[in-house]
Amino acid sequence: MNEKDNAFPVRAPLADCYRAFRLPSGDVSKLDRRAPMLHECVALPSTRFQNMVRVRRLVLFALLLPLVAHAQPAERTSPLSVQQIMQEPEPWVGDWPDDPRWHESGDTLYFDWNPDGRFESDSLYKVARAGGEPVKVPPAERRSHPPTFDGWHHGEHVYTDGAERKVYTADGDLYLYDRAADEQTRLTDTRAQVSDPRFSPDGSRILFQRDDNLFSLDLTTGRLRQRTDIRSGPEPQDESPTPREEFLQAQQLELFETFREEKAEDERADTLQEHDRQAADPPPTFYTGDAQVTDLRLDPTERFVTVALQSQPDAADPTEVIDYVTRSGHADVLQARPKVGIPPDAFALHVQDLARDTTLEVNLHQLPGAYDVPEYRQEQGVDLDSGAAKRALYSYGPYWSPDGDHAVLVVRADDNKDRWIARLDPTTGDLTVLDRQHDAAWIGGPGISAYGGPGTVGWMPDGERFYFQSEATGYSHLYTVDVESGATTQLTSGDFEIHDPQLSRDGSTWFFTSTRHSPHERHLYRMPAEGGSMTRLTQAPGTHTSALSPDGNRLATLYTTSTQPADLYLRDATAEASRTRVTESPTEDWSAYDWRDPGTLRFEASDGVEVPAHVFRPEDPNGAAVLFVHGAGYLQNVNDAFTPYFREYMFHNLLTDLGYTVINVDYRGSAGYGRDWRTAVYRHMGGRDLQDYVDASEWVADTYDIRPERQFIYGGSYGGFMTLMALFTAPEHFGGGAALRSVTDWAHYNDVYTSNILNTPQTDSLAYARSSPIYHAEGLEDPLLMPHGLVDTNVQAQDIFRLTQRLIELGKEDWELALYPVEGHGFEEPASWTDEYRRILDLIQSSVGPERSDAQ
């Protein structure tokens, strides 16, 4: 019998029976006539029950009190089971739609969906602009790669001037779409990968990149021309003859007429070949050496080529992960990412001036602040002249204005504490700063990215102003800067964030998603291009992910709430418009359960800040709590949206059925609350973020009278790390925990994530020591479960093995390591999910639940 079959209580407490029959506790005035019903409810042994009924009421009342006091607590059950929750989601929960995108004509909406749960590769659906029944896209149409709309890309020449035609790539080939005729043409069909296509300003040619070179395709003549000559490896060098060889060659020419004639003929041929080459106007040859081309661009006037080169240092040693359980029966060794602290990549940006046949390298370190010593290094007393201050810099772009008059670079420091937006003079390589964002912690936030890249940037339709996002005010907002004057204008402001801004076709209107209404909801807004009043277009409480039609008049929205997976809706792009539902994703079986909306509340942390939380509160509490910690660090889980932790969400409903109070906290470091919240973990992960959970534990104790030793904490990845830090450094606040796929030592995690927050081990060892659980393992006092996938290339098994050895050497006893041989960082097999959460549930029950010895 599985957990679902055993979904009714075997034995209920007598007090519950009184409540069920609307009797005050201990009231036996109606016991005689309701005895049969109470007998069925309580399922007491018949002899005991009959004896109790025979006694007079006064005697019964006297006997009943000690009976209630000594009765065993009822076994709480749930219609849910771990096995049911952890199965593949499609057959039970259903498959929700994803990635809505409009056909360029605006008449059809495409989206990904798999309602049958068959895991078919062709799960592409479409629906008409007006709505109606969605249909699966036929294979021939899917393979033709119909053109889909992804924004107007002002200034990038993805469209011709009148937007009559669009150029795009699919599966590495080049396509042309004629909007007026509603026709697409495949222009290439090769193994070579084509990327970054655009039109020449007059629309007569298509420019694109293939491999490491730029090409142009004349749409009238069909002529394909190579516009750059980028070659890997060092530039060949002619070997100079030795003095002995020079003498012998001169002697041969002096003695023999034949060789003198051959030499003259070779020189004439070389001269003729050079004349022919110059007449063909070939591109200059550029050798990349050992570096790789990471960005290759040609300006709209086709005079300047920019080549960005990057090379990885020799010290960037990869790690290895062993896959023991394979189809071949042999163990496979997987190459994985290096550990944090690798030297920065070598980077160089070169500009070729095709008109002058010259090449120069742009000195990024001319930017003001390029040599600034980060604040934490100043605290350590680093000598400004020691050379340690020269940080590696990387650039993105240049982004050329439509007429080619202006070029803008986005430059970031390797330590991610500075980002510059600068105007580039391609003739001299000079840079003029338009905006500098500095953060003593690290640059990040919506539209900015914490892991490099240019972020949200582009040209306004006038070709004179450049737009970008910045956290200068503490929240990510939208800005423009005049590239000539440097005047900056802030278009949005307030204690909220802007996501995914895009301009309308005519450039008069912004559309973007924002948290202005609530940090726990996402809505689509419209705003004039110059800033001003923001009009909210989506109204229903929850989270809206929207795709705007090319004409800007129709809206496709994935709408979700905390209790409902996303479904697709269509509506007009106005605030008053009604919406039409396109999909119904949840299955009847899944919807039959009354899934809980935890609601959002805030508790006051020890520093006075109000911290958001979800609370699942049972009708009949069992005196225990489970605190869930979301992963990723920078992620939001306390919001009105169906959580990406949908299995955990169902598990939390099961726990609530069993009487547990379940809490989920958006601790410091989480996304959605601005810069200060995001960077509160700088140089001390497991500091302010963990304190929020300590404060949550105290709040739970005060609010729900749940003792700390009956509070269980668990989570995966970053949540697993937090669980370890909780049990190692604050054991008095918790009674047990499960740390899933957890980081145990940040010095063994990757560079791009960790160095943002903790700098590097060689420059900030203190940050790593106080942030890594392995240094605090001696504090373990409570039961601990550590599940981990053996094929995890992200948080590798070596990490958990090192902590295991530490626990062994410390003589710790009440812990368990559970290994999953075929799983990576994100589990895939239902059997693995089921085994993992069965163990978690068992540990919750035994460590803080009714099975705990002092639970009563």
mmCIF file of C-alpha atoms in Angstrom, residues 192-497:
data_model
loop_
_atom_site.group_PDB
_atom_site.id
_atom_site.type_symbol
_atom_site.label_atom_id
_atom_site.label_comp_id
_atom_site.label_asym_id
_atom_site.label_seq_id
_atom_site.Cartn_x
_atom_site.Cartn_y
_atom_site.Cartn_z
ATOM 1 C CA ALA A 192 29.176 26.450 -41.713
ATOM 2 C CA GLN A 193 27.473 28.417 -38.922
ATOM 3 C CA VAL A 194 26.152 31.853 -39.868
ATOM 4 C CA SER A 195 25.466 34.466 -37.169
ATOM 5 C CA ASP A 196 24.747 38.151 -36.495
ATOM 6 C CA PRO A 197 23.066 39.039 -39.828
ATOM 7 C CA ARG A 198 22.022 42.562 -40.758
ATOM 8 C CA PHE A 199 21.304 44.679 -43.831
ATOM 9 C CA SER A 200 23.592 47.267 -45.313
ATOM 10 C CA PRO A 201 22.112 50.753 -44.741
ATOM 11 C CA ASP A 202 20.647 50.824 -48.262
ATOM 12 C CA GLY A 203 19.162 47.327 -47.899
ATOM 13 C CA SER A 204 20.921 45.947 -50.973
ATOM 14 C CA ARG A 205 23.244 43.534 -49.184
ATOM 15 C CA ILE A 206 23.226 41.281 -46.142
ATOM 16 C CA LEU A 207 26.244 41.336 -43.850
ATOM 17 C CA PHE A 208 26.897 38.349 -41.590
ATOM 18 C CA GLN A 209 29.584 36.404 -39.772
ATOM 19 C CA ARG A 210 30.675 32.904 -40.748
ATOM 20 C CA ASP A 211 33.243 31.239 -38.563
ATOM 21 C CA ASP A 212 35.735 34.023 -37.724
ATOM 22 C CA ASN A 213 35.140 36.265 -40.742
ATOM 23 C CA LEU A 214 32.599 38.751 -42.057
ATOM 24 C CA PHE A 215 30.882 38.371 -45.429
ATOM 25 C CA SER A 216 28.417 40.304 -47.546
ATOM 26 C CA LEU A 217 25.764 38.892 -49.865
ATOM 27 C CA ASP A 218 24.438 41.087 -52.667
ATOM 28 C CA LEU A 219 20.687 40.474 -52.919
ATOM 29 C CA THR A 220 20.577 41.619 -56.545
ATOM 30 C CA THR A 221 23.576 39.864 -58.066
ATOM 31 C CA GLY A 222 24.014 37.065 -55.550
ATOM 32 C CA ARG A 223 27.714 37.941 -55.155
ATOM 33 C CA LEU A 224 29.208 36.630 -51.910
ATOM 34 C CA ARG A 225 32.216 38.634 -50.773
ATOM 35 C CA GLN A 226 34.556 38.108 -47.834
ATOM 36 C CA ARG A 227 34.963 41.392 -45.978
ATOM 37 C CA THR A 228 37.636 40.404 -43.434
ATOM 38 C CA ASP A 229 40.644 38.112 -43.479
ATOM 39 C CA ILE A 230 40.978 36.928 -39.882
ATOM 40 C CA ARG A 231 43.369 34.012 -39.461
ATOM 41 C CA SER A 232 44.261 32.035 -36.370
ATOM 42 C CA GLY A 233 47.845 31.559 -35.310
ATOM 43 C CA PRO A 234 50.893 33.855 -35.467
ATOM 44 C CA GLU A 235 51.757 35.957 -38.480
ATOM 45 C CA PRO A 236 54.249 34.059 -40.702
ATOM 46 C CA GLN A 237 57.759 35.435 -40.623
ATOM 47 C CA ASP A 238 60.259 35.153 -43.500
ATOM 48 C CA GLU A 239 63.446 33.531 -42.305
ATOM 49 C CA SER A 240 66.510 35.683 -42.967
ATOM 50 C CA PRO A 241 69.334 33.849 -44.767
ATOM 51 C CA THR A 242 72.567 33.322 -42.909
ATOM 52 C CA PRO A 243 75.673 35.189 -44.184
ATOM 53 C CA ARG A 244 76.893 31.968 -45.792
ATOM 54 C CA GLU A 245 73.551 31.499 -47.600
ATOM 55 C CA GLU A 246 73.576 35.124 -48.778
ATOM 56 C CA PHE A 247 77.075 34.659 -50.288
ATOM 57 C CA LEU A 248 76.074 31.468 -52.113
ATOM 58 C CA GLN A 249 72.893 33.015 -53.553
ATOM 59 C CA ALA A 250 74.764 36.114 -54.759
ATOM 60 C CA GLN A 251 77.455 33.919 -56.309
ATOM 61 C CA GLN A 252 74.865 31.901 -58.247
ATOM 62 C CA LEU A 253 73.249 35.032 -59.673
ATOM 63 C CA GLU A 254 76.650 36.437 -60.653
ATOM 64 C CA LEU A 255 77.744 33.261 -62.442
ATOM 65 C CA PHE A 256 74.558 32.070 -64.188
ATOM 66 C CA GLU A 257 72.307 34.000 -66.606
ATOM 67 C CA THR A 258 69.546 31.396 -66.184
ATOM 68 C CA PHE A 259 69.086 32.284 -62.524
ATOM 69 C CA ARG A 260 69.200 36.008 -63.259
ATOM 70 C CA GLU A 261 66.330 35.595 -65.761
ATOM 71 C CA GLU A 262 64.305 33.446 -63.334
ATOM 72 C CA LYS A 263 64.710 36.046 -60.626
ATOM 73 C CA ALA A 264 63.544 38.851 -62.935
ATOM 74 C CA GLU A 265 60.512 36.798 -64.043
ATOM 75 C CA ASP A 266 59.555 36.033 -60.430
ATOM 76 C CA GLU A 267 59.720 39.709 -59.567
ATOM 77 C CA ARG A 268 57.504 40.639 -62.543
ATOM 78 C CA ALA A 269 54.978 37.959 -61.553
ATOM 79 C CA ASP A 270 54.933 39.153 -57.950
ATOM 80 C CA THR A 271 54.361 42.731 -59.089
ATOM 81 C CA LEU A 272 51.496 41.716 -61.386
ATOM 82 C CA GLN A 273 49.909 39.579 -58.663
ATOM 83 C CA GLU A 274 50.092 42.447 -56.201
ATOM 84 C CA HIS A 275 48.472 44.813 -58.747
ATOM 85 C CA ASP A 276 45.651 42.290 -59.293
ATOM 86 C CA ARG A 277 45.215 41.862 -55.547
ATOM 87 C CA GLN A 278 44.976 45.604 -54.998
ATOM 88 C CA ALA A 279 42.469 45.932 -57.841
ATOM 89 C CA ALA A 280 40.268 43.338 -56.129
ATOM 90 C CA ASP A 281 40.397 45.437 -52.935
ATOM 91 C CA PRO A 282 41.030 42.520 -50.563
ATOM 92 C CA PRO A 283 40.617 42.925 -46.810
ATOM 93 C CA PRO A 284 43.810 43.232 -44.792
ATOM 94 C CA THR A 285 44.988 40.048 -43.137
ATOM 95 C CA PHE A 286 44.811 39.920 -39.350
ATOM 96 C CA TYR A 287 46.398 37.127 -37.305
ATOM 97 C CA THR A 288 44.894 36.250 -33.924
ATOM 98 C CA GLY A 289 47.843 34.319 -32.472
ATOM 99 C CA ASP A 290 46.688 31.982 -29.690
ATOM 100 C CA ALA A 291 43.593 34.055 -28.888
ATOM 101 C CA GLN A 292 40.015 33.426 -29.953
ATOM 102 C CA VAL A 293 37.741 35.896 -31.705
ATOM 103 C CA THR A 294 34.910 36.745 -29.300
ATOM 104 C CA ASP A 295 33.366 39.690 -31.148
ATOM 105 C CA LEU A 296 33.706 40.785 -34.767
ATOM 106 C CA ARG A 297 31.894 43.844 -36.131
ATOM 107 C CA LEU A 298 31.746 46.036 -39.213
ATOM 108 C CA ASP A 299 30.418 49.573 -38.918
ATOM 109 C CA PRO A 300 27.475 50.698 -41.109
ATOM 110 C CA THR A 301 29.798 52.710 -43.390
ATOM 111 C CA GLU A 302 31.915 49.535 -43.836
ATOM 112 C CA ARG A 303 35.129 51.404 -43.070
ATOM 113 C CA PHE A 304 35.945 50.041 -39.600
ATOM 114 C CA VAL A 305 36.261 46.454 -38.446
ATOM 115 C CA THR A 306 36.585 45.740 -34.736
ATOM 116 C CA VAL A 307 38.083 42.457 -33.558
ATOM 117 C CA ALA A 308 37.840 41.407 -29.904
ATOM 118 C CA LEU A 309 40.308 38.694 -28.872
ATOM 119 C CA GLN A 310 40.328 36.663 -25.687
ATOM 120 C CA SER A 311 42.600 33.893 -24.468
ATOM 121 C CA GLN A 312 42.344 31.747 -21.370
ATOM 122 C CA PRO A 313 45.391 31.640 -19.095
ATOM 123 C CA ASP A 314 47.332 28.425 -18.623
ATOM 124 C CA ALA A 315 46.445 28.434 -14.923
ATOM 125 C CA ALA A 316 42.720 27.889 -15.635
ATOM 126 C CA ASP A 317 42.942 24.175 -14.850
ATOM 127 C CA PRO A 318 39.684 22.290 -15.384
ATOM 128 C CA THR A 319 38.264 19.934 -12.802
ATOM 129 C CA GLU A 320 37.204 16.346 -13.412
ATOM 130 C CA VAL A 321 33.970 14.584 -12.539
ATOM 131 C CA ILE A 322 33.674 10.813 -12.835
ATOM 132 C CA ASP A 323 30.480 9.264 -14.175
ATOM 133 C CA TYR A 324 30.506 5.763 -12.708
ATOM 134 C CA VAL A 325 27.203 4.366 -13.984
ATOM 135 C CA THR A 326 27.183 4.493 -17.786
ATOM 136 C CA ARG A 327 25.653 2.560 -20.659
ATOM 137 C CA SER A 328 29.072 1.310 -21.704
ATOM 138 C CA GLY A 329 29.860 -0.131 -18.304
ATOM 139 C CA HIS A 330 33.057 1.935 -18.183
ATOM 140 C CA ALA A 331 33.481 5.013 -16.023
ATOM 141 C CA ASP A 332 33.651 8.280 -17.969
ATOM 142 C CA VAL A 333 35.796 11.223 -16.934
ATOM 143 C CA LEU A 334 34.001 14.540 -17.532
ATOM 144 C CA GLN A 335 35.904 17.811 -17.882
ATOM 145 C CA ALA A 336 34.299 20.521 -15.776
ATOM 146 C CA ARG A 337 34.829 24.187 -14.901
ATOM 147 C CA PRO A 338 37.932 25.498 -13.061
ATOM 148 C CA LYS A 339 37.754 26.497 -9.424
ATOM 149 C CA VAL A 340 37.505 30.083 -8.241
ATOM 150 C CA GLY A 341 40.613 32.241 -8.323
ATOM 151 C CA ILE A 342 41.792 31.631 -11.884
ATOM 152 C CA PRO A 343 43.786 34.451 -13.504
ATOM 153 C CA PRO A 344 41.713 36.696 -15.764
ATOM 154 C CA ASP A 345 41.572 36.046 -19.485
ATOM 155 C CA ALA A 346 43.813 38.151 -21.679
ATOM 156 C CA PHE A 347 41.645 40.559 -23.700
ATOM 157 C CA ALA A 348 42.374 42.975 -26.537
ATOM 158 C CA LEU A 349 40.183 45.076 -28.830
ATOM 159 C CA HIS A 350 41.582 45.988 -32.255
ATOM 160 C CA VAL A 351 40.195 48.420 -34.826
ATOM 161 C CA GLN A 352 41.005 47.990 -38.509
ATOM 162 C CA ASP A 353 40.651 51.139 -40.604
ATOM 163 C CA LEU A 354 40.004 49.708 -44.064
ATOM 164 C CA ALA A 355 40.298 53.130 -45.700
ATOM 165 C CA ARG A 356 43.832 53.662 -44.376
ATOM 166 C CA ASP A 357 44.822 49.988 -44.165
ATOM 167 C CA THR A 358 45.868 50.407 -40.535
ATOM 168 C CA THR A 359 45.144 48.542 -37.310
ATOM 169 C CA LEU A 360 45.284 49.882 -33.761
ATOM 170 C CA GLU A 361 44.634 48.395 -30.337
ATOM 171 C CA VAL A 362 42.223 50.248 -28.048
ATOM 172 C CA ASN A 363 43.735 50.902 -24.622
ATOM 173 C CA LEU A 364 40.827 50.186 -22.282
ATOM 174 C CA HIS A 365 42.903 51.259 -19.282
ATOM 175 C CA GLN A 366 42.673 54.887 -20.374
ATOM 176 C CA LEU A 367 39.252 54.907 -18.682
ATOM 177 C CA PRO A 368 39.196 56.845 -15.390
ATOM 178 C CA GLY A 369 39.170 54.456 -12.464
ATOM 179 C CA ALA A 370 40.669 51.573 -14.410
ATOM 180 C CA TYR A 371 43.516 51.370 -11.894
ATOM 181 C CA ASP A 372 41.416 51.999 -8.791
ATOM 182 C CA VAL A 373 42.114 49.618 -5.922
ATOM 183 C CA PRO A 374 38.884 47.940 -4.709
ATOM 184 C CA GLU A 375 37.810 48.998 -1.252
ATOM 185 C CA TYR A 376 38.479 45.614 0.332
ATOM 186 C CA ARG A 377 42.056 45.682 -0.991
ATOM 187 C CA GLN A 378 42.538 49.164 0.426
ATOM 188 C CA GLU A 379 41.469 47.797 3.820
ATOM 189 C CA GLN A 380 44.169 45.166 3.419
ATOM 190 C CA GLY A 381 46.772 47.865 2.757
ATOM 191 C CA VAL A 382 47.562 47.031 -0.881
ATOM 192 C CA ASP A 383 50.236 49.355 -2.304
ATOM 193 C CA LEU A 384 48.767 51.497 -5.079
ATOM 194 C CA ASP A 385 52.044 51.244 -7.008
ATOM 195 C CA SER A 386 52.526 47.506 -6.550
ATOM 196 C CA GLY A 387 50.898 46.553 -9.838
ATOM 197 C CA ALA A 388 48.062 44.782 -8.045
ATOM 198 C CA ALA A 389 45.772 47.659 -8.961
ATOM 199 C CA LYS A 390 45.827 46.975 -12.713
ATOM 200 C CA ARG A 391 42.597 45.135 -13.215
ATOM 201 C CA ALA A 392 41.741 43.163 -16.337
ATOM 202 C CA LEU A 393 39.108 44.921 -18.485
ATOM 203 C CA TYR A 394 36.768 43.537 -21.131
ATOM 204 C CA SER A 395 34.658 45.345 -23.694
ATOM 205 C CA TYR A 396 31.404 44.586 -25.498
ATOM 206 C CA GLY A 397 30.506 46.155 -28.814
ATOM 207 C CA PRO A 398 31.098 48.655 -30.236
ATOM 208 C CA TYR A 399 27.447 49.461 -30.795
ATOM 209 C CA TRP A 400 27.272 51.658 -33.894
ATOM 210 C CA SER A 401 24.602 54.272 -34.425
ATOM 211 C CA PRO A 402 22.477 53.610 -37.543
ATOM 212 C CA ASP A 403 24.433 56.124 -39.632
ATOM 213 C CA GLY A 404 27.808 54.977 -38.319
ATOM 214 C CA ASP A 405 28.656 58.373 -36.827
ATOM 215 C CA HIS A 406 28.936 57.081 -33.252
ATOM 216 C CA ALA A 407 30.366 53.976 -31.622
ATOM 217 C CA VAL A 408 29.722 53.012 -27.992
ATOM 218 C CA LEU A 409 31.580 50.442 -25.922
ATOM 219 C CA VAL A 410 30.457 48.758 -22.713
ATOM 220 C CA VAL A 411 33.547 47.981 -20.606
ATOM 221 C CA ARG A 412 33.623 45.892 -17.438
ATOM 222 C CA ALA A 413 36.364 45.146 -14.940
ATOM 223 C CA ASP A 414 37.256 41.531 -14.274
ATOM 224 C CA ASP A 415 36.452 41.979 -10.570
ATOM 225 C CA ASN A 416 33.013 43.266 -11.660
ATOM 226 C CA LYS A 417 33.166 46.357 -9.470
ATOM 227 C CA ASP A 418 33.072 48.810 -12.374
ATOM 228 C CA ARG A 419 31.178 49.170 -15.623
ATOM 229 C CA TRP A 420 31.828 51.983 -18.072
ATOM 230 C CA ILE A 421 29.789 53.090 -21.066
ATOM 231 C CA ALA A 422 32.138 55.006 -23.340
ATOM 232 C CA ARG A 423 32.172 56.635 -26.765
ATOM 233 C CA LEU A 424 34.893 55.232 -29.047
ATOM 234 C CA ASP A 425 36.768 57.250 -31.662
ATOM 235 C CA PRO A 426 37.690 54.481 -34.128
ATOM 236 C CA THR A 427 40.346 56.565 -35.858
ATOM 237 C CA THR A 428 42.392 57.115 -32.690
ATOM 238 C CA GLY A 429 41.149 54.540 -30.188
ATOM 239 C CA ASP A 430 40.277 57.317 -27.718
ATOM 240 C CA LEU A 431 37.476 56.661 -25.206
ATOM 241 C CA THR A 432 35.134 59.228 -23.643
ATOM 242 C CA VAL A 433 33.178 58.105 -20.573
ATOM 243 C CA LEU A 434 29.405 58.485 -20.844
ATOM 244 C CA ASP A 435 28.492 56.595 -17.659
ATOM 245 C CA ARG A 436 30.417 54.804 -14.934
ATOM 246 C CA GLN A 437 28.661 52.542 -12.460
ATOM 247 C CA HIS A 438 30.805 51.533 -9.503
ATOM 248 C CA ASP A 439 29.858 49.113 -6.747
ATOM 249 C CA ALA A 440 32.130 48.280 -3.832
ATOM 250 C CA ALA A 441 30.551 44.820 -3.870
ATOM 251 C CA TRP A 442 29.741 43.844 -7.464
ATOM 252 C CA ILE A 443 27.811 45.163 -10.451
ATOM 253 C CA GLY A 444 24.491 43.393 -11.052
ATOM 254 C CA GLY A 445 20.731 43.643 -11.139
ATOM 255 C CA PRO A 446 18.044 43.275 -13.826
ATOM 256 C CA GLY A 447 19.246 44.345 -17.260
ATOM 257 C CA ILE A 448 22.826 44.606 -15.994
ATOM 258 C CA SER A 449 23.864 41.013 -15.218
ATOM 259 C CA ALA A 450 26.255 39.946 -12.490
ATOM 260 C CA TYR A 451 28.273 37.667 -14.734
ATOM 261 C CA GLY A 452 29.585 39.923 -17.461
ATOM 262 C CA GLY A 453 27.989 40.903 -20.743
ATOM 263 C CA PRO A 454 26.734 44.300 -21.856
ATOM 264 C CA GLY A 455 23.299 44.084 -20.260
ATOM 265 C CA THR A 456 20.304 45.905 -21.726
ATOM 266 C CA VAL A 457 21.717 48.514 -24.108
ATOM 267 C CA GLY A 458 20.829 49.999 -27.480
ATOM 268 C CA TRP A 459 20.175 53.098 -29.552
ATOM 269 C CA MET A 460 17.190 55.370 -29.352
ATOM 270 C CA PRO A 461 15.584 55.978 -32.774
ATOM 271 C CA ASP A 462 17.247 59.406 -33.117
ATOM 272 C CA GLY A 463 20.678 57.753 -33.290
ATOM 273 C CA GLU A 464 22.017 60.341 -30.832
ATOM 274 C CA ARG A 465 21.106 58.772 -27.492
ATOM 275 C CA PHE A 466 22.092 55.417 -26.075
ATOM 276 C CA TYR A 467 19.908 53.600 -23.524
ATOM 277 C CA PHE A 468 20.996 51.345 -20.682
ATOM 278 C CA GLN A 469 20.019 50.144 -17.210
ATOM 279 C CA SER A 470 21.765 51.017 -13.969
ATOM 280 C CA GLU A 471 21.404 50.453 -10.219
ATOM 281 C CA ALA A 472 22.763 53.927 -9.478
ATOM 282 C CA THR A 473 19.726 54.727 -7.297
ATOM 283 C CA GLY A 474 19.687 51.322 -5.619
ATOM 284 C CA TYR A 475 17.147 49.798 -8.031
ATOM 285 C CA SER A 476 17.621 48.875 -11.688
ATOM 286 C CA HIS A 477 16.136 51.628 -13.839
ATOM 287 C CA LEU A 478 16.176 52.792 -17.431
ATOM 288 C CA TYR A 479 18.441 55.646 -18.609
ATOM 289 C CA THR A 480 19.517 57.392 -21.800
ATOM 290 C CA VAL A 481 22.725 59.294 -22.474
ATOM 291 C CA ASP A 482 23.463 61.756 -25.267
ATOM 292 C CA VAL A 483 26.664 60.428 -26.830
ATOM 293 C CA GLU A 484 27.851 63.881 -27.875
ATOM 294 C CA SER A 485 27.133 65.927 -24.768
ATOM 295 C CA GLY A 486 27.203 63.122 -22.189
ATOM 296 C CA ALA A 487 23.919 64.370 -20.686
ATOM 297 C CA THR A 488 22.138 61.526 -18.887
ATOM 298 C CA THR A 489 18.388 61.235 -18.380
ATOM 299 C CA GLN A 490 16.758 58.822 -15.923
ATOM 300 C CA LEU A 491 13.526 57.574 -17.483
ATOM 301 C CA THR A 492 12.128 55.538 -14.568
ATOM 302 C CA SER A 493 12.556 55.901 -10.828
ATOM 303 C CA GLY A 494 11.278 54.474 -7.563
ATOM 304 C CA ASP A 495 11.714 51.523 -5.220
ATOM 305 C CA PHE A 496 11.039 48.953 -7.916
ATOM 306 C CA GLU A 497 12.846 47.287 -10.820
#
